[in-house]
Structures are given as C-alpha cells and as structure tokens.
C-alpha cells in the first residue's frame, strides 16, 4: 500500500511541476494567465469502513484553476495594440467560432480587417451613422482604406469687427479691383461637392447711413449676390439681418460640381472702435481626405483620421464578461471558449458596468510572478524527492520482510 501512496505523491508532485513549468514558460506571453494546481486526499472507504482507523490512499490532482488577475501594462508604438485595465475579454471571431482573449496584439490583414495572430477578427459594435453604436449586434472591425469623401461648404460663421469711425469710400460704384471703392475685405477657402477649393472674399463698404454697411461676396472673383445691408445698434451690435444670416444666390463653381448654396452667419460681427479685425472664419466644408491613422479611445471607440481634418467612427470594441471565468475552456494562443460552467457571455462596452477601460498602444503582460513560481518549483521538487524517499523506505521494509527466515 505504501508504494501506491508514494506513487500518487510522485504523480501529484509531477503535476505540480508541470503547472509551474507551464507558468514559467509563459512568463513573457502577452495576456497569459497563470494556473494553480489544487490537490485532494484519497480514501478508499465504503459506508461500512471504520474511518478512524483508515490511513488513506494518497493524493490526487483535483483541479487546475487559472488566476485571472491583472497583468502589468507595457506600452508599445502600435495604436492597434490594446490592453484591458480591469475586467473583461476581447471578443474574436474566426473559422472555429467565437473565442475570447486578453491578448490585444492586433494587426490589419490584406482586406483591412483587424485580426490577432491567429487571424481571428476583432468584434465591435458597428456605428449607426448618427454618432452612436448598434449595441445589439456585433461585426468585424474593418479599417477604411478608401479616401474620405469631400463635403461642399453650405454654412460659415463670420466674426469680424468693423471700425465705427470708418469713412464712406470715395470711389463709386463698388469694384473689387478698385481698393478705394470699399473699406475692408477678408477671404477664406470654401469647397464644392467634388472637394475643389475656391476662394470666398467678403468686402465691406461703409454706407452713408449711420451705423450701416454693405457686404459683398465674391467667389473666385465672381460676384455672388449683393450688396447686403448690415446695420448695427449704437452699442455696436448687429441688428440687420435680424438672424445674422445672409443667404446668397446659388452659385455654379464651374468645375462640374453641384451649385454652392451658401449661408454666412454674421451674428458675431460687431462695430467697435477704430480697427478692422477678423476674429472668426469657420466653414463646414472640406476636401477629399486620405487615411493618416487610427485611434482607439479608452471606452473602445475606434476612429479613423484623415488628412482633411475629419475623423470617422468605425465601431466600438465589444467586451465580454463571464460569471465564472475559471469555467472557460482554454483553446491555446491565449484564448478561451465559452462552456456551460463559465456561463453565457455578458457583452458590453469598455468603461461601463464592471468592464475595464482600454489602453491603446499598450499590451497586458503575463500575470505570472516569476519569483513565486521559482518557490513553487522548489516546493514541488522537494515533494517529489520526499516521495521517492518514501518508496525507498517501503522497499527497504519489504526487503527486510522477505529476508526473514
């Protein structure tokens, strides 16, 4: 009996060494979670046995559990490297189905999909096109590699200060080529529906009436309506037009693009002091843009940035959580699969509920503490040696019995 008990001890120590070796081997594996061996004693008894006199039958490996504690965050130079700070898993989809991982070393395949090293695609909540996300469905994250379409200018906010003591121009009628026929001018770039740039120049002509000006708009040296009356109160605030918005006639840019229907808001324009000043010139159009980079926010929003200054939300990283993470089935490549013991995944957004936040340009390192694993190795080694000594002792006892004459 002692031989079998000692043999079970050898098997248990060997399993302990196997688990420790596996932990040490993966000390540099991204997103790896260390394991721990748990053992149970063995009693070969029945209901009729007298347990107070039963010595026991050894030990057995009860279970190997994983420790889902947080690993250290190591920073990288790749925006697609993602680390989870807190609870949750990335949701991946591949040919073998849906898996879950903490390893966020992602890259882009030839079709623009964000994948891990096993070519499984990262799952996100797709953008609904209105600034939100469809959290009821998942889709593969695909980066937009085509150019960002242009947008024609429709509205502009103009904030200038016209000098209150400005004289009426000496030259009439107004002619943009004659500086003496206007007081001040300022220009900005606008865009048509094909993304072509045009220069919009606004001229301001002091009217003979008190606190009144005439405004003229030219696009690429072509007149676009006017003159447009602008009047101010004795406090220098704009009174006419009442809404501050001047709507210009439709203008054909001559590039094959759609006509420009421009609305300029002069509500921030004032008439103060003795100096002309430009405080604000903003318009809502932009030209074609090329992809310059990808950003992932702490809440998982993935945005594409373009050379035209625009950004587009491509999706929001879907996080998964389980009631019993230790019930997950290990799949290798630092990934897990759902089982009955783990429970169904609870899918949500980073930073909400108990889900952790994401760190872009970073990876979660293995949570294995090398020092503690070396201690575990020494402990398992001594247990193994002690059990081999037990076998030697049992052998000596057996030999002594055999030698009795």
Coordinates of C-alpha atoms in Angstrom, one line a residue:
X1 CA 0.0 0.0 0.0
X2 CA 2.8 2.4 0.8
X3 CA 4.2 2.0 -2.7
X4 CA 0.9 3.2 -4.2
X5 CA 0.5 6.1 -1.8
X6 CA 4.0 7.3 -2.6
X7 CA 3.4 6.8 -6.3
X8 CA 0.3 9.0 -6.1
X9 CA 2.6 11.6 -4.3
X10 CA 5.1 11.4 -7.2
X11 CA 2.3 11.9 -9.7
X12 CA 1.0 14.9 -7.8
X13 CA 4.4 16.4 -7.5
X14 CA 5.0 15.8 -11.2
X15 CA 1.7 17.6 -12.0
X16 CA 2.7 20.4 -9.7
X17 CA 6.0 20.7 -11.6
X18 CA 4.1 20.6 -14.9
X19 CA 1.9 23.5 -14.0
X20 CA 4.8 25.5 -12.6
X21 CA 6.9 24.8 -15.8
X22 CA 3.9 26.0 -17.9
X23 CA 3.7 29.2 -15.9
X24 CA 7.4 29.9 -16.2
X25 CA 7.5 29.1 -19.9
X26 CA 4.8 31.7 -20.5
X27 CA 6.2 34.5 -18.3
X28 CA 6.6 36.7 -21.4
X29 CA 3.4 35.7 -23.2
X30 CA 1.1 38.6 -23.8
X31 CA -2.3 38.3 -22.0
X32 CA -1.3 35.0 -20.4
X33 CA -3.0 34.0 -17.1
X34 CA -1.1 31.8 -14.7
X35 CA -2.5 28.5 -13.4
X36 CA -2.5 26.8 -10.0
X37 CA -2.8 23.1 -9.2
X38 CA -5.1 22.1 -6.4
X39 CA -4.9 18.6 -4.8
X40 CA -7.2 16.4 -2.8
X41 CA -6.5 13.5 -0.5
X42 CA -7.8 9.9 -1.3
X43 CA -9.6 7.5 1.0
X44 CA -10.5 4.0 -0.2
X45 CA -13.5 3.6 2.1
X46 CA -17.1 2.4 2.0
X47 CA -20.1 3.0 4.2
X48 CA -19.1 0.1 6.5
X49 CA -15.5 1.1 6.9
X50 CA -14.2 2.4 10.3
X51 CA -12.8 5.7 9.1
X52 CA -10.9 6.4 12.3
X53 CA -8.5 3.6 11.5
X54 CA -8.3 4.2 7.7
X55 CA -4.8 5.5 6.9
X56 CA -5.7 7.0 3.5
X57 CA -4.8 6.0 -0.1
X58 CA -2.7 9.0 -1.2
X59 CA -3.3 12.1 -3.1
X60 CA -4.8 13.1 -6.5
X61 CA -4.9 16.2 -8.7
X62 CA -8.2 17.8 -8.0
X63 CA -8.2 20.7 -10.5
X64 CA -6.1 23.2 -12.3
X65 CA -7.5 26.7 -11.9
X66 CA -6.4 29.9 -13.7
X67 CA -5.8 33.1 -11.9
X68 CA -7.4 36.0 -13.8
X69 CA -5.6 38.8 -12.0
X70 CA -4.4 41.9 -13.8
X71 CA -1.1 41.8 -15.6
X72 CA 1.2 44.8 -16.0
X73 CA 0.6 47.2 -18.8
X74 CA 3.5 47.6 -21.2
X75 CA 3.5 50.4 -23.7
X76 CA 4.2 50.0 -27.4
X77 CA 4.3 52.1 -30.6
X78 CA 1.3 50.4 -32.3
X79 CA -2.1 52.1 -31.9
X80 CA -3.8 48.8 -32.6
X81 CA -2.1 47.2 -29.6
X82 CA -4.8 47.2 -26.9
X83 CA -4.6 46.4 -23.2
X84 CA -7.6 45.9 -20.9
X85 CA -7.2 47.6 -17.5
X86 CA -9.9 45.8 -15.4
X87 CA -12.4 43.1 -16.1
X88 CA -13.4 41.7 -19.5
X89 CA -12.2 40.0 -22.6
X90 CA -11.9 40.9 -26.3
X91 CA -14.4 39.1 -28.5
X92 CA -12.8 37.4 -31.5
X93 CA -14.4 35.5 -34.4
X94 CA -12.7 33.0 -36.6
X95 CA -13.3 29.9 -38.6
X96 CA -13.7 27.8 -35.4
X97 CA -16.3 30.2 -34.0
X98 CA -16.2 32.8 -31.3
X99 CA -13.3 33.0 -28.8
X100 CA -12.3 35.4 -26.0
X101 CA -8.8 36.7 -25.2
X102 CA -6.9 39.2 -23.1
X103 CA -4.1 39.4 -25.7
X104 CA -4.6 42.6 -27.6
X105 CA -1.7 42.4 -30.1
X106 CA -3.8 43.2 -33.2
X107 CA -2.8 44.0 -36.8
X108 CA -4.5 44.5 -40.2
X109 CA -4.9 41.8 -42.8
X110 CA -4.9 42.4 -46.5
X111 CA -8.7 43.1 -46.6
X112 CA -8.4 45.8 -43.9
X113 CA -9.8 43.6 -41.0
X114 CA -8.3 43.9 -37.6
X115 CA -7.1 40.5 -36.6
X116 CA -4.9 38.7 -33.9
X117 CA -2.0 36.4 -34.6
X118 CA -4.5 33.5 -35.3
X119 CA -6.2 35.7 -38.0
X120 CA -9.4 35.9 -35.9
X121 CA -11.3 39.2 -36.4
X122 CA -11.9 41.6 -33.6
X123 CA -15.6 42.2 -32.9
X124 CA -17.1 45.6 -32.4
X125 CA -20.5 47.3 -32.1
X126 CA -21.0 48.9 -35.6
X127 CA -21.5 52.6 -35.9
X128 CA -25.1 53.6 -36.7
X129 CA -24.0 56.7 -38.6
X130 CA -25.6 59.2 -36.2
X131 CA -22.9 59.3 -33.6
X132 CA -24.0 56.2 -31.7
X133 CA -23.4 52.4 -32.0
X134 CA -25.7 49.4 -32.6
X135 CA -25.0 47.6 -29.3
X136 CA -27.5 44.8 -30.2
X137 CA -25.2 43.3 -32.9
X138 CA -21.5 42.6 -33.5
X139 CA -19.5 43.0 -36.7
X140 CA -15.9 42.5 -37.8
X141 CA -13.8 45.7 -37.4
X142 CA -12.6 46.8 -40.8
X143 CA -10.5 49.8 -41.3
X144 CA -11.5 52.2 -44.0
X145 CA -8.7 52.4 -46.6
X146 CA -10.5 54.4 -49.2
X147 CA -10.4 58.2 -49.3
X148 CA -12.8 60.2 -47.1
X149 CA -15.4 61.9 -49.4
X150 CA -15.5 65.7 -49.6
X151 CA -18.3 67.9 -48.4
X152 CA -19.3 71.1 -50.0
X153 CA -19.5 74.3 -48.0
X154 CA -23.0 75.2 -47.0
X155 CA -22.5 77.4 -43.9
X156 CA -19.9 79.7 -42.5
X157 CA -19.6 81.6 -39.2
X158 CA -18.1 85.0 -39.7
X159 CA -16.9 87.1 -36.8
X160 CA -15.2 90.5 -37.8
X161 CA -15.1 93.9 -36.2
X162 CA -15.8 96.9 -38.4
X163 CA -14.4 100.2 -37.3
X164 CA -17.1 102.6 -36.1
X165 CA -15.3 105.7 -37.5
X166 CA -14.8 104.3 -41.0
X167 CA -15.4 106.8 -43.8
X168 CA -17.6 106.3 -46.8
X169 CA -15.4 105.2 -49.7
X170 CA -14.5 107.9 -52.2
X171 CA -14.8 105.7 -55.3
X172 CA -18.2 104.5 -56.6
X173 CA -19.6 102.2 -57.6
X174 CA -18.1 99.3 -55.8
X175 CA -15.5 97.4 -57.8
X176 CA -13.3 94.8 -56.1
X177 CA -10.4 95.8 -58.4
X178 CA -10.5 99.4 -57.0
X179 CA -9.4 99.5 -53.3
X180 CA -10.9 103.0 -52.9
X181 CA -14.4 101.6 -53.5
X182 CA -14.5 99.5 -50.3
X183 CA -13.2 99.8 -46.8
X184 CA -12.1 96.3 -45.8
X185 CA -12.0 92.7 -47.1
X186 CA -11.2 89.2 -45.8
X187 CA -11.0 85.8 -47.5
X188 CA -11.4 82.2 -46.7
X189 CA -11.3 78.8 -48.5
X190 CA -14.5 77.0 -49.3
X191 CA -15.1 73.7 -51.1
X192 CA -17.5 72.4 -53.7
X193 CA -19.1 68.9 -53.8
X194 CA -16.0 67.5 -55.6
X195 CA -13.6 68.8 -53.0
X196 CA -12.2 71.6 -55.2
X197 CA -11.0 74.6 -53.3
X198 CA -12.5 78.1 -54.0
X199 CA -11.6 81.5 -52.5
X200 CA -14.5 83.3 -51.0
X201 CA -13.8 87.0 -50.5
X202 CA -16.1 89.3 -48.4
X203 CA -16.0 93.0 -49.0
X204 CA -17.3 95.6 -46.5
X205 CA -18.4 99.0 -47.8
X206 CA -19.4 101.8 -45.3
X207 CA -22.8 103.2 -46.2
X208 CA -23.7 106.8 -45.9
X209 CA -26.4 105.9 -43.3
X210 CA -25.3 105.9 -39.7
X211 CA -24.0 102.5 -38.4
X212 CA -24.7 100.8 -41.8
X213 CA -22.5 98.8 -44.1
X214 CA -23.0 96.9 -47.4
X215 CA -21.5 93.5 -47.7
X216 CA -20.4 91.9 -51.0
X217 CA -19.4 88.3 -51.6
X218 CA -17.1 87.2 -54.5
X219 CA -16.1 83.6 -55.2
X220 CA -13.0 83.2 -57.4
X221 CA -13.5 86.8 -58.4
X222 CA -17.1 86.2 -59.4
X223 CA -19.9 88.1 -57.7
X224 CA -22.4 86.1 -55.7
X225 CA -25.2 88.4 -54.8
X226 CA -25.1 91.7 -53.0
X227 CA -25.0 94.3 -51.8
X228 CA -26.3 93.0 -48.5
X229 CA -27.2 95.6 -45.8
X230 CA -25.7 95.2 -42.4
X231 CA -26.7 97.7 -39.7
X232 CA -25.6 98.0 -36.1
X233 CA -27.0 99.4 -32.9
X234 CA -25.5 102.4 -31.1
X235 CA -23.8 99.8 -28.9
X236 CA -22.1 98.2 -31.9
X237 CA -24.2 95.0 -32.0
X238 CA -25.6 93.6 -35.3
X239 CA -29.2 94.4 -35.9
X240 CA -29.7 93.7 -39.6
X241 CA -30.1 90.9 -40.7
X242 CA -32.0 90.1 -37.5
X243 CA -30.9 86.4 -37.5
X244 CA -27.4 87.4 -38.5
X245 CA -27.5 85.0 -41.5
X246 CA -27.1 86.2 -45.1
X247 CA -28.3 83.7 -47.7
X248 CA -26.6 84.1 -51.1
X249 CA -27.9 83.1 -54.5
X250 CA -27.0 79.6 -55.8
X251 CA -23.5 79.7 -57.4
X252 CA -22.1 77.4 -60.1
X253 CA -18.5 76.8 -59.3
X254 CA -17.8 75.8 -62.9
X255 CA -16.0 72.5 -62.0
X256 CA -18.8 70.1 -62.8
X257 CA -19.7 70.1 -59.1
X258 CA -23.1 70.9 -57.7
X259 CA -24.1 74.5 -57.2
X260 CA -23.0 76.1 -54.0
X261 CA -25.8 77.3 -51.7
X262 CA -24.1 79.5 -49.2
X263 CA -25.4 80.8 -45.9
X264 CA -23.0 83.0 -43.9
X265 CA -23.7 83.8 -40.2
X266 CA -22.5 87.3 -39.2
X267 CA -24.1 87.2 -35.7
X268 CA -20.6 87.5 -34.1
X269 CA -19.8 90.6 -36.2
X270 CA -19.5 93.9 -34.3
X271 CA -18.8 97.6 -35.0
X272 CA -16.5 98.9 -32.3
X273 CA -13.5 101.2 -32.1
X274 CA -11.2 102.3 -34.9
X275 CA -9.6 99.0 -36.1
X276 CA -10.8 96.3 -38.5
X277 CA -10.3 92.8 -37.1
X278 CA -11.0 89.2 -38.1
X279 CA -12.0 87.1 -35.0
X280 CA -13.5 84.1 -36.6
X281 CA -13.8 82.5 -40.0
X282 CA -15.1 78.9 -40.0
X283 CA -16.9 77.0 -42.7
X284 CA -18.3 73.4 -42.7
X285 CA -16.8 72.1 -46.0
X286 CA -13.7 70.0 -46.6
X287 CA -11.8 68.4 -49.4
X288 CA -11.0 64.7 -50.0
X289 CA -9.0 63.1 -47.2
X290 CA -6.6 60.2 -47.1
X291 CA -6.3 57.9 -44.1
X292 CA -3.5 59.1 -41.7
X293 CA -4.1 57.0 -38.6
X294 CA -6.3 55.0 -36.3
X295 CA -7.2 56.0 -32.8
X296 CA -8.8 53.8 -30.1
X297 CA -10.3 55.6 -27.1
X298 CA -10.4 54.3 -23.5
X299 CA -14.0 53.4 -24.0
X300 CA -13.2 51.4 -27.1
X301 CA -14.3 53.9 -29.8
X302 CA -12.3 53.2 -33.0
X303 CA -11.8 56.3 -35.2
X304 CA -10.1 56.8 -38.5
X305 CA -8.3 60.2 -39.0
X306 CA -7.9 61.8 -42.4
X307 CA -5.7 64.4 -44.0
X308 CA -8.7 66.8 -44.4
X309 CA -9.0 67.1 -40.6
X310 CA -12.0 64.8 -40.4
X311 CA -12.5 61.6 -38.4
X312 CA -14.9 58.8 -38.8
X313 CA -16.1 56.4 -36.1
X314 CA -15.6 52.8 -37.3
X315 CA -17.1 50.9 -34.3
X316 CA -16.8 50.4 -30.6
X317 CA -14.8 47.4 -29.2
X318 CA -17.1 44.8 -27.8
X319 CA -16.1 43.5 -24.3
X320 CA -17.3 40.2 -22.8
X321 CA -17.5 39.1 -19.2
X322 CA -18.4 35.8 -17.5
X323 CA -19.8 34.8 -14.2
X324 CA -17.2 32.1 -13.8
X325 CA -14.1 32.8 -15.8
X326 CA -12.5 29.7 -14.4
X327 CA -15.1 27.7 -16.3
X328 CA -13.8 28.9 -19.7
X329 CA -12.1 26.3 -21.9
X330 CA -8.5 27.0 -22.8
X331 CA -8.0 27.0 -26.6
X332 CA -4.3 27.8 -26.8
X333 CA -2.9 31.0 -28.3
X334 CA -4.0 32.8 -25.1
X335 CA -7.7 32.4 -25.9
X336 CA -10.7 30.8 -24.3
X337 CA -14.1 29.4 -25.3
X338 CA -17.4 29.5 -23.6
X339 CA -18.6 26.5 -21.7
X340 CA -21.7 25.5 -19.6
X341 CA -19.6 26.0 -16.4
X342 CA -18.5 29.6 -17.4
X343 CA -22.0 30.7 -18.2
X344 CA -23.1 32.8 -21.2
X345 CA -21.0 35.9 -22.0
X346 CA -22.3 39.2 -21.0
X347 CA -21.4 41.6 -23.8
X348 CA -20.9 45.3 -23.0
X349 CA -18.8 48.4 -23.6
X350 CA -15.5 49.3 -22.0
X351 CA -15.8 51.6 -19.0
X352 CA -19.5 50.6 -18.4
X353 CA -20.7 48.4 -15.6
X354 CA -17.8 46.3 -14.3
X355 CA -15.9 46.3 -17.7
X356 CA -12.4 47.7 -17.6
X357 CA -11.0 50.5 -19.7
X358 CA -8.9 50.1 -22.8
X359 CA -5.4 51.5 -23.3
X360 CA -4.3 52.0 -26.9
X361 CA -0.6 51.5 -27.8
X362 CA -0.2 49.0 -24.9
X363 CA -0.3 45.3 -24.1
X364 CA -1.1 43.4 -21.0
X365 CA 1.8 41.2 -20.0
X366 CA 1.6 37.8 -18.3
X367 CA 0.4 37.9 -14.7
X368 CA 2.9 35.2 -13.7
X369 CA 5.2 36.2 -10.8
X370 CA 8.5 34.6 -11.6
X371 CA 9.8 34.7 -8.0
X372 CA 6.7 32.9 -6.6
X373 CA 6.9 30.3 -9.4
X374 CA 10.5 29.5 -8.6
X375 CA 9.5 28.9 -5.0
X376 CA 6.7 26.6 -6.3
X377 CA 9.3 24.8 -8.3
X378 CA 11.5 24.2 -5.2
X379 CA 8.5 23.1 -3.2
X380 CA 7.4 20.6 -5.9
X381 CA 10.9 19.3 -6.2
X382 CA 11.2 18.6 -2.5
X383 CA 7.8 16.9 -2.5
X384 CA 9.0 14.7 -5.4
X385 CA 12.2 13.8 -3.6
X386 CA 10.3 13.1 -0.3
X387 CA 8.0 10.7 -2.2
X388 CA 10.9 8.9 -3.8
X389 CA 12.5 8.5 -0.4
X390 CA 9.1 7.0 0.8
X391 CA 9.3 4.5 -2.0
X392 CA 12.9 3.6 -1.0
X393 CA 11.8 3.2 2.7
X394 CA 8.9 1.0 1.7
X395 CA 11.2 -1.1 -0.5
X396 CA 13.7 -1.5 2.4
X397 CA 10.8 -2.6 4.7
X398 CA 9.6 -5.1 2.1
X399 CA 13.1 -6.4 1.6
X400 CA 13.5 -6.9 5.3
X401 CA 10.3 -8.9 5.5
X402 CA 11.5 -11.1 2.6
X403 CA 14.8 -11.7 4.3
X404 CA 13.1 -13.1 7.4
X405 CA 13.9 -16.8 7.7

